[in-house]
Amino acid sequence: MTKKDVATASKVLVGGAVAAVVLAGFGYLGVDIWLASTQWLLVASVLALFGIYLKMGR
């Protein structure tokens, strides 16, 4: 993978983490979408960690 591909993948993963936090917020308000709020926060943390790992790796 080139540096540009890694940078793009990192941005996509961090964007997915932000989306997961938004879905957790909707779940907190009472509308669970596929997963519970705590599970969305776990997904967000994993996506953010992989995004940061890719950003620091190269």
mmCIF file with all atom_site columns, N, CA and C in Angstrom:
data_model
loop_
_atom_site.group_PDB
_atom_site.id
_atom_site.type_symbol
_atom_site.label_atom_id
_atom_site.label_alt_id
_atom_site.label_comp_id
_atom_site.label_asym_id
_atom_site.label_entity_id
_atom_site.label_seq_id
_atom_site.pdbx_PDB_ins_code
_atom_site.Cartn_x
_atom_site.Cartn_y
_atom_site.Cartn_z
_atom_site.occupancy
_atom_site.B_iso_or_equiv
_atom_site.pdbx_formal_charge
_atom_site.auth_seq_id
_atom_site.auth_comp_id
_atom_site.auth_asym_id
_atom_site.auth_atom_id
_atom_site.pdbx_PDB_model_num
ATOM 1   N N  . MET A 1 1  ? 0.834   -1.182 0.000  1.00 0.00 ? 1  MET A N  1
ATOM 2   C CA . MET A 1 1  ? 0.000   0.000  0.000  1.00 0.00 ? 1  MET A CA 1
ATOM 3   C C  . MET A 1 1  ? 0.881   1.248  0.000  1.00 0.00 ? 1  MET A C  1
ATOM 4   N N  . THR A 1 2  ? 0.454   2.233  -0.732 1.00 0.00 ? 2  THR A N  1
ATOM 5   C CA . THR A 1 2  ? 1.201   3.477  -0.775 1.00 0.00 ? 2  THR A CA 1
ATOM 6   C C  . THR A 1 2  ? 0.818   4.346  0.418  1.00 0.00 ? 2  THR A C  1
ATOM 7   N N  . LYS A 1 3  ? 1.586   5.400  0.618  1.00 0.00 ? 3  LYS A N  1
ATOM 8   C CA . LYS A 1 3  ? 1.287   6.313  1.731  1.00 0.00 ? 3  LYS A CA 1
ATOM 9   C C  . LYS A 1 3  ? -0.087  6.955  1.562  1.00 0.00 ? 3  LYS A C  1
ATOM 10  N N  . LYS A 1 4  ? -0.463  7.231  0.319  1.00 0.00 ? 4  LYS A N  1
ATOM 11  C CA . LYS A 1 4  ? -1.762  7.846  0.064  1.00 0.00 ? 4  LYS A CA 1
ATOM 12  C C  . LYS A 1 4  ? -2.896  6.887  0.420  1.00 0.00 ? 4  LYS A C  1
ATOM 13  N N  . ASP A 1 5  ? -2.725  5.605  0.104  1.00 0.00 ? 5  ASP A N  1
ATOM 14  C CA . ASP A 1 5  ? -3.735  4.602  0.450  1.00 0.00 ? 5  ASP A CA 1
ATOM 15  C C  . ASP A 1 5  ? -3.876  4.453  1.961  1.00 0.00 ? 5  ASP A C  1
ATOM 16  N N  . VAL A 1 6  ? -2.754  4.463  2.650  1.00 0.00 ? 6  VAL A N  1
ATOM 17  C CA . VAL A 1 6  ? -2.775  4.331  4.113  1.00 0.00 ? 6  VAL A CA 1
ATOM 18  C C  . VAL A 1 6  ? -3.439  5.548  4.742  1.00 0.00 ? 6  VAL A C  1
ATOM 19  N N  . ALA A 1 7  ? -3.142  6.727  4.218  1.00 0.00 ? 7  ALA A N  1
ATOM 20  C CA . ALA A 1 7  ? -3.757  7.950  4.750  1.00 0.00 ? 7  ALA A CA 1
ATOM 21  C C  . ALA A 1 7  ? -5.265  7.935  4.521  1.00 0.00 ? 7  ALA A C  1
ATOM 22  N N  . THR A 1 8  ? -5.676  7.477  3.360  1.00 0.00 ? 8  THR A N  1
ATOM 23  C CA . THR A 1 8  ? -7.107  7.398  3.071  1.00 0.00 ? 8  THR A CA 1
ATOM 24  C C  . THR A 1 8  ? -7.787  6.381  3.982  1.00 0.00 ? 8  THR A C  1
ATOM 25  N N  . ALA A 1 9  ? -7.174  5.230  4.165  1.00 0.00 ? 9  ALA A N  1
ATOM 26  C CA . ALA A 1 9  ? -7.743  4.210  5.042  1.00 0.00 ? 9  ALA A CA 1
ATOM 27  C C  . ALA A 1 9  ? -7.846  4.719  6.475  1.00 0.00 ? 9  ALA A C  1
ATOM 28  N N  . SER A 1 10 ? -6.845  5.460  6.915  1.00 0.00 ? 10 SER A N  1
ATOM 29  C CA . SER A 1 10 ? -6.864  6.017  8.267  1.00 0.00 ? 10 SER A CA 1
ATOM 30  C C  . SER A 1 10 ? -8.025  6.995  8.425  1.00 0.00 ? 10 SER A C  1
ATOM 31  N N  . LYS A 1 11 ? -8.232  7.840  7.432  1.00 0.00 ? 11 LYS A N  1
ATOM 32  C CA . LYS A 1 11 ? -9.342  8.804  7.499  1.00 0.00 ? 11 LYS A CA 1
ATOM 33  C C  . LYS A 1 11 ? -10.695 8.098  7.488  1.00 0.00 ? 11 LYS A C  1
ATOM 34  N N  . VAL A 1 12 ? -10.804 7.024  6.695  1.00 0.00 ? 12 VAL A N  1
ATOM 35  C CA . VAL A 1 12 ? -12.057 6.272  6.645  1.00 0.00 ? 12 VAL A CA 1
ATOM 36  C C  . VAL A 1 12 ? -12.336 5.613  7.994  1.00 0.00 ? 12 VAL A C  1
ATOM 37  N N  . LEU A 1 13 ? -11.327 5.053  8.619  1.00 0.00 ? 13 LEU A N  1
ATOM 38  C CA . LEU A 1 13 ? -11.514 4.408  9.921  1.00 0.00 ? 13 LEU A CA 1
ATOM 39  C C  . LEU A 1 13 ? -11.907 5.411  10.994 1.00 0.00 ? 13 LEU A C  1
ATOM 40  N N  . VAL A 1 14 ? -11.260 6.565  11.002 1.00 0.00 ? 14 VAL A N  1
ATOM 41  C CA . VAL A 1 14 ? -11.611 7.591  11.998 1.00 0.00 ? 14 VAL A CA 1
ATOM 42  C C  . VAL A 1 14 ? -13.015 8.132  11.716 1.00 0.00 ? 14 VAL A C  1
ATOM 43  N N  . GLY A 1 15 ? -13.364 8.282  10.448 1.00 0.00 ? 15 GLY A N  1
ATOM 44  C CA . GLY A 1 15 ? -14.729 8.698  10.104 1.00 0.00 ? 15 GLY A CA 1
ATOM 45  C C  . GLY A 1 15 ? -15.757 7.671  10.541 1.00 0.00 ? 15 GLY A C  1
ATOM 46  N N  . GLY A 1 16 ? -15.418 6.392  10.409 1.00 0.00 ? 16 GLY A N  1
ATOM 47  C CA . GLY A 1 16 ? -16.305 5.342  10.898 1.00 0.00 ? 16 GLY A CA 1
ATOM 48  C C  . GLY A 1 16 ? -16.457 5.388  12.406 1.00 0.00 ? 16 GLY A C  1
ATOM 49  N N  . ALA A 1 17 ? -15.393 5.747  13.094 1.00 0.00 ? 17 ALA A N  1
ATOM 50  C CA . ALA A 1 17 ? -15.462 5.881  14.550 1.00 0.00 ? 17 ALA A CA 1
ATOM 51  C C  . ALA A 1 17 ? -16.403 7.017  14.944 1.00 0.00 ? 17 ALA A C  1
ATOM 52  N N  . VAL A 1 18 ? -16.324 8.105  14.220 1.00 0.00 ? 18 VAL A N  1
ATOM 53  C CA . VAL A 1 18 ? -17.220 9.241  14.496 1.00 0.00 ? 18 VAL A CA 1
ATOM 54  C C  . VAL A 1 18 ? -18.671 8.835  14.233 1.00 0.00 ? 18 VAL A C  1
ATOM 55  N N  . ALA A 1 19 ? -18.897 8.114  13.141 1.00 0.00 ? 19 ALA A N  1
ATOM 56  C CA . ALA A 1 19 ? -20.253 7.645  12.834 1.00 0.00 ? 19 ALA A CA 1
ATOM 57  C C  . ALA A 1 19 ? -20.761 6.698  13.920 1.00 0.00 ? 19 ALA A C  1
ATOM 58  N N  . ALA A 1 20 ? -19.897 5.853  14.446 1.00 0.00 ? 20 ALA A N  1
ATOM 59  C CA . ALA A 1 20 ? -20.298 4.937  15.509 1.00 0.00 ? 20 ALA A CA 1
ATOM 60  C C  . ALA A 1 20 ? -20.659 5.692  16.785 1.00 0.00 ? 20 ALA A C  1
ATOM 61  N N  . VAL A 1 21 ? -19.948 6.766  17.062 1.00 0.00 ? 21 VAL A N  1
ATOM 62  C CA . VAL A 1 21 ? -20.283 7.587  18.238 1.00 0.00 ? 21 VAL A CA 1
ATOM 63  C C  . VAL A 1 21 ? -21.641 8.253  18.040 1.00 0.00 ? 21 VAL A C  1
ATOM 64  N N  . VAL A 1 22 ? -21.925 8.698  16.835 1.00 0.00 ? 22 VAL A N  1
ATOM 65  C CA . VAL A 1 22 ? -23.234 9.305  16.545 1.00 0.00 ? 22 VAL A CA 1
ATOM 66  C C  . VAL A 1 22 ? -24.342 8.257  16.732 1.00 0.00 ? 22 VAL A C  1
ATOM 67  N N  . LEU A 1 23 ? -24.117 7.045  16.256 1.00 0.00 ? 23 LEU A N  1
ATOM 68  C CA . LEU A 1 23 ? -25.105 5.982  16.447 1.00 0.00 ? 23 LEU A CA 1
ATOM 69  C C  . LEU A 1 23 ? -25.276 5.635  17.926 1.00 0.00 ? 23 LEU A C  1
ATOM 70  N N  . ALA A 1 24 ? -24.201 5.720  18.690 1.00 0.00 ? 24 ALA A N  1
ATOM 71  C CA . ALA A 1 24 ? -24.314 5.508  20.141 1.00 0.00 ? 24 ALA A CA 1
ATOM 72  C C  . ALA A 1 24 ? -25.160 6.608  20.775 1.00 0.00 ? 24 ALA A C  1
ATOM 73  N N  . GLY A 1 25 ? -25.011 7.818  20.278 1.00 0.00 ? 25 GLY A N  1
ATOM 74  C CA . GLY A 1 25 ? -25.836 8.924  20.778 1.00 0.00 ? 25 GLY A CA 1
ATOM 75  C C  . GLY A 1 25 ? -27.315 8.706  20.492 1.00 0.00 ? 25 GLY A C  1
ATOM 76  N N  . PHE A 1 26 ? -27.620 8.212  19.276 1.00 0.00 ? 26 PHE A N  1
ATOM 77  C CA . PHE A 1 26 ? -29.017 7.901  18.967 1.00 0.00 ? 26 PHE A CA 1
ATOM 78  C C  . PHE A 1 26 ? -29.539 6.799  19.876 1.00 0.00 ? 26 PHE A C  1
ATOM 79  N N  . GLY A 1 27 ? -28.696 5.824  20.154 1.00 0.00 ? 27 GLY A N  1
ATOM 80  C CA . GLY A 1 27 ? -29.097 4.759  21.060 1.00 0.00 ? 27 GLY A CA 1
ATOM 81  C C  . GLY A 1 27 ? -29.345 5.266  22.462 1.00 0.00 ? 27 GLY A C  1
ATOM 82  N N  . TYR A 1 28 ? -28.565 6.234  22.887 1.00 0.00 ? 28 TYR A N  1
ATOM 83  C CA . TYR A 1 28 ? -28.767 6.837  24.212 1.00 0.00 ? 28 TYR A CA 1
ATOM 84  C C  . TYR A 1 28 ? -30.122 7.530  24.286 1.00 0.00 ? 28 TYR A C  1
ATOM 85  N N  . LEU A 1 29 ? -30.550 8.091  23.164 1.00 0.00 ? 29 LEU A N  1
ATOM 86  C CA . LEU A 1 29 ? -31.837 8.774  23.132 1.00 0.00 ? 29 LEU A CA 1
ATOM 87  C C  . LEU A 1 29 ? -33.014 7.808  23.051 1.00 0.00 ? 29 LEU A C  1
ATOM 88  N N  . GLY A 1 30 ? -32.739 6.509  22.885 1.00 0.00 ? 30 GLY A N  1
ATOM 89  C CA . GLY A 1 30 ? -33.799 5.522  22.925 1.00 0.00 ? 30 GLY A CA 1
ATOM 90  C C  . GLY A 1 30 ? -34.044 4.781  21.628 1.00 0.00 ? 30 GLY A C  1
ATOM 91  N N  . VAL A 1 31 ? -33.294 5.086  20.582 1.00 0.00 ? 31 VAL A N  1
ATOM 92  C CA . VAL A 1 31 ? -33.504 4.427  19.288 1.00 0.00 ? 31 VAL A CA 1
ATOM 93  C C  . VAL A 1 31 ? -32.257 3.613  18.966 1.00 0.00 ? 31 VAL A C  1
ATOM 94  N N  . ASP A 1 32 ? -32.234 2.353  19.401 1.00 0.00 ? 32 ASP A N  1
ATOM 95  C CA . ASP A 1 32 ? -31.085 1.497  19.114 1.00 0.00 ? 32 ASP A CA 1
ATOM 96  C C  . ASP A 1 32 ? -31.107 1.084  17.651 1.00 0.00 ? 32 ASP A C  1
ATOM 97  N N  . ILE A 1 33 ? -30.001 1.279  16.981 1.00 0.00 ? 33 ILE A N  1
ATOM 98  C CA . ILE A 1 33 ? -29.878 0.903  15.578 1.00 0.00 ? 33 ILE A CA 1
ATOM 99  C C  . ILE A 1 33 ? -28.896 -0.256 15.512 1.00 0.00 ? 33 ILE A C  1
ATOM 100 N N  . TRP A 1 34 ? -29.412 -1.456 15.383 1.00 0.00 ? 34 TRP A N  1
ATOM 101 C CA . TRP A 1 34 ? -28.689 -2.709 15.215 1.00 0.00 ? 34 TRP A CA 1
ATOM 102 C C  . TRP A 1 34 ? -27.880 -3.119 16.441 1.00 0.00 ? 34 TRP A C  1
ATOM 103 N N  . LEU A 1 35 ? -27.162 -2.219 17.092 1.00 0.00 ? 35 LEU A N  1
ATOM 104 C CA . LEU A 1 35 ? -26.396 -2.528 18.299 1.00 0.00 ? 35 LEU A CA 1
ATOM 105 C C  . LEU A 1 35 ? -26.822 -1.582 19.416 1.00 0.00 ? 35 LEU A C  1
ATOM 106 N N  . ALA A 1 36 ? -26.494 -1.961 20.645 1.00 0.00 ? 36 ALA A N  1
ATOM 107 C CA . ALA A 1 36 ? -26.750 -1.084 21.780 1.00 0.00 ? 36 ALA A CA 1
ATOM 108 C C  . ALA A 1 36 ? -25.679 0.017  21.826 1.00 0.00 ? 36 ALA A C  1
ATOM 109 N N  . SER A 1 37 ? -25.938 1.044  22.589 1.00 0.00 ? 37 SER A N  1
ATOM 110 C CA . SER A 1 37 ? -25.036 2.196  22.654 1.00 0.00 ? 37 SER A CA 1
ATOM 111 C C  . SER A 1 37 ? -23.632 1.820  23.110 1.00 0.00 ? 37 SER A C  1
ATOM 112 N N  . THR A 1 38 ? -23.548 0.966  24.109 1.00 0.00 ? 38 THR A N  1
ATOM 113 C CA . THR A 1 38 ? -22.223 0.579  24.596 1.00 0.00 ? 38 THR A CA 1
ATOM 114 C C  . THR A 1 38 ? -21.449 -0.207 23.543 1.00 0.00 ? 38 THR A C  1
ATOM 115 N N  . GLN A 1 39 ? -22.153 -1.002 22.764 1.00 0.00 ? 39 GLN A N  1
ATOM 116 C CA . GLN A 1 39 ? -21.490 -1.751 21.706 1.00 0.00 ? 39 GLN A CA 1
ATOM 117 C C  . GLN A 1 39 ? -20.992 -0.814 20.604 1.00 0.00 ? 39 GLN A C  1
ATOM 118 N N  . TRP A 1 40 ? -21.763 0.225  20.291 1.00 0.00 ? 40 TRP A N  1
ATOM 119 C CA . TRP A 1 40 ? -21.304 1.202  19.304 1.00 0.00 ? 40 TRP A CA 1
ATOM 120 C C  . TRP A 1 40 ? -20.059 1.918  19.803 1.00 0.00 ? 40 TRP A C  1
ATOM 121 N N  . LEU A 1 41 ? -19.975 2.190  21.097 1.00 0.00 ? 41 LEU A N  1
ATOM 122 C CA . LEU A 1 41 ? -18.785 2.837  21.636 1.00 0.00 ? 41 LEU A CA 1
ATOM 123 C C  . LEU A 1 41 ? -17.569 1.918  21.544 1.00 0.00 ? 41 LEU A C  1
ATOM 124 N N  . LEU A 1 42 ? -17.770 0.619  21.731 1.00 0.00 ? 42 LEU A N  1
ATOM 125 C CA . LEU A 1 42 ? -16.674 -0.332 21.552 1.00 0.00 ? 42 LEU A CA 1
ATOM 126 C C  . LEU A 1 42 ? -16.210 -0.370 20.097 1.00 0.00 ? 42 LEU A C  1
ATOM 127 N N  . VAL A 1 43 ? -17.151 -0.357 19.172 1.00 0.00 ? 43 VAL A N  1
ATOM 128 C CA . VAL A 1 43 ? -16.808 -0.330 17.749 1.00 0.00 ? 43 VAL A CA 1
ATOM 129 C C  . VAL A 1 43 ? -16.042 0.945  17.423 1.00 0.00 ? 43 VAL A C  1
ATOM 130 N N  . ALA A 1 44 ? -16.492 2.067  17.977 1.00 0.00 ? 44 ALA A N  1
ATOM 131 C CA . ALA A 1 44 ? -15.819 3.344  17.736 1.00 0.00 ? 44 ALA A CA 1
ATOM 132 C C  . ALA A 1 44 ? -14.388 3.324  18.254 1.00 0.00 ? 44 ALA A C  1
ATOM 133 N N  . SER A 1 45 ? -14.181 2.742  19.411 1.00 0.00 ? 45 SER A N  1
ATOM 134 C CA . SER A 1 45 ? -12.827 2.717  19.970 1.00 0.00 ? 45 SER A CA 1
ATOM 135 C C  . SER A 1 45 ? -11.900 1.842  19.135 1.00 0.00 ? 45 SER A C  1
ATOM 136 N N  . VAL A 1 46 ? -12.398 0.711  18.662 1.00 0.00 ? 46 VAL A N  1
ATOM 137 C CA . VAL A 1 46 ? -11.575 -0.169 17.834 1.00 0.00 ? 46 VAL A CA 1
ATOM 138 C C  . VAL A 1 46 ? -11.236 0.509  16.509 1.00 0.00 ? 46 VAL A C  1
ATOM 139 N N  . LEU A 1 47 ? -12.218 1.129  15.871 1.00 0.00 ? 47 LEU A N  1
ATOM 140 C CA . LEU A 1 47 ? -11.964 1.827  14.611 1.00 0.00 ? 47 LEU A CA 1
ATOM 141 C C  . LEU A 1 47 ? -10.979 2.971  14.802 1.00 0.00 ? 47 LEU A C  1
ATOM 142 N N  . ALA A 1 48 ? -11.133 3.718  15.875 1.00 0.00 ? 48 ALA A N  1
ATOM 143 C CA . ALA A 1 48 ? -10.218 4.833  16.129 1.00 0.00 ? 48 ALA A CA 1
ATOM 144 C C  . ALA A 1 48 ? -8.798  4.326  16.383 1.00 0.00 ? 48 ALA A C  1
ATOM 145 N N  . LEU A 1 49 ? -8.676  3.245  17.136 1.00 0.00 ? 49 LEU A N  1
ATOM 146 C CA . LEU A 1 49 ? -7.343  2.700  17.404 1.00 0.00 ? 49 LEU A CA 1
ATOM 147 C C  . LEU A 1 49 ? -6.651  2.238  16.124 1.00 0.00 ? 49 LEU A C  1
ATOM 148 N N  . PHE A 1 50 ? -7.387  1.543  15.259 1.00 0.00 ? 50 PHE A N  1
ATOM 149 C CA . PHE A 1 50 ? -6.789  1.113  13.997 1.00 0.00 ? 50 PHE A CA 1
ATOM 150 C C  . PHE A 1 50 ? -6.466  2.308  13.104 1.00 0.00 ? 50 PHE A C  1
ATOM 151 N N  . GLY A 1 51 ? -7.314  3.331  13.119 1.00 0.00 ? 51 GLY A N  1
ATOM 152 C CA . GLY A 1 51 ? -7.033  4.530  12.336 1.00 0.00 ? 51 GLY A CA 1
ATOM 153 C C  . GLY A 1 51 ? -5.776  5.234  12.798 1.00 0.00 ? 51 GLY A C  1
ATOM 154 N N  . ILE A 1 52 ? -5.602  5.332  14.102 1.00 0.00 ? 52 ILE A N  1
ATOM 155 C CA . ILE A 1 52 ? -4.394  5.968  14.654 1.00 0.00 ? 52 ILE A CA 1
ATOM 156 C C  . ILE A 1 52 ? -3.171  5.109  14.386 1.00 0.00 ? 52 ILE A C  1
ATOM 157 N N  . TYR A 1 53 ? -3.325  3.789  14.486 1.00 0.00 ? 53 TYR A N  1
ATOM 158 C CA . TYR A 1 53 ? -2.222  2.871  14.205 1.00 0.00 ? 53 TYR A CA 1
ATOM 159 C C  . TYR A 1 53 ? -1.727  3.030  12.770 1.00 0.00 ? 53 TYR A C  1
ATOM 160 N N  . LEU A 1 54 ? -2.657  3.112  11.835 1.00 0.00 ? 54 LEU A N  1
ATOM 161 C CA . LEU A 1 54 ? -2.263  3.296  10.437 1.00 0.00 ? 54 LEU A CA 1
ATOM 162 C C  . LEU A 1 54 ? -1.587  4.650  10.231 1.00 0.00 ? 54 LEU A C  1
ATOM 163 N N  . LYS A 1 55 ? -2.094  5.656  10.897 1.00 0.00 ? 55 LYS A N  1
ATOM 164 C CA . LYS A 1 55 ? -1.525  7.003  10.756 1.00 0.00 ? 55 LYS A CA 1
ATOM 165 C C  . LYS A 1 55 ? -0.083  7.047  11.282 1.00 0.00 ? 55 LYS A C  1
ATOM 166 N N  . MET A 1 56 ? 0.177   6.353  12.373 1.00 0.00 ? 56 MET A N  1
ATOM 167 C CA . MET A 1 56 ? 1.508   6.377  12.978 1.00 0.00 ? 56 MET A CA 1
ATOM 168 C C  . MET A 1 56 ? 2.467   5.387  12.324 1.00 0.00 ? 56 MET A C  1
ATOM 169 N N  . GLY A 1 57 ? 1.919   4.386  11.635 1.00 0.00 ? 57 GLY A N  1
ATOM 170 C CA . GLY A 1 57 ? 2.744   3.303  11.106 1.00 0.00 ? 57 GLY A CA 1
ATOM 171 C C  . GLY A 1 57 ? 3.676   3.701  9.983  1.00 0.00 ? 57 GLY A C  1
ATOM 172 N N  . ARG A 1 58 ? 3.341   4.728  9.223  1.00 0.00 ? 58 ARG A N  1
ATOM 173 C CA . ARG A 1 58 ? 4.162   5.090  8.069  1.00 0.00 ? 58 ARG A CA 1
ATOM 174 C C  . ARG A 1 58 ? 4.587   6.511  8.122  1.00 0.00 ? 58 ARG A C  1
#
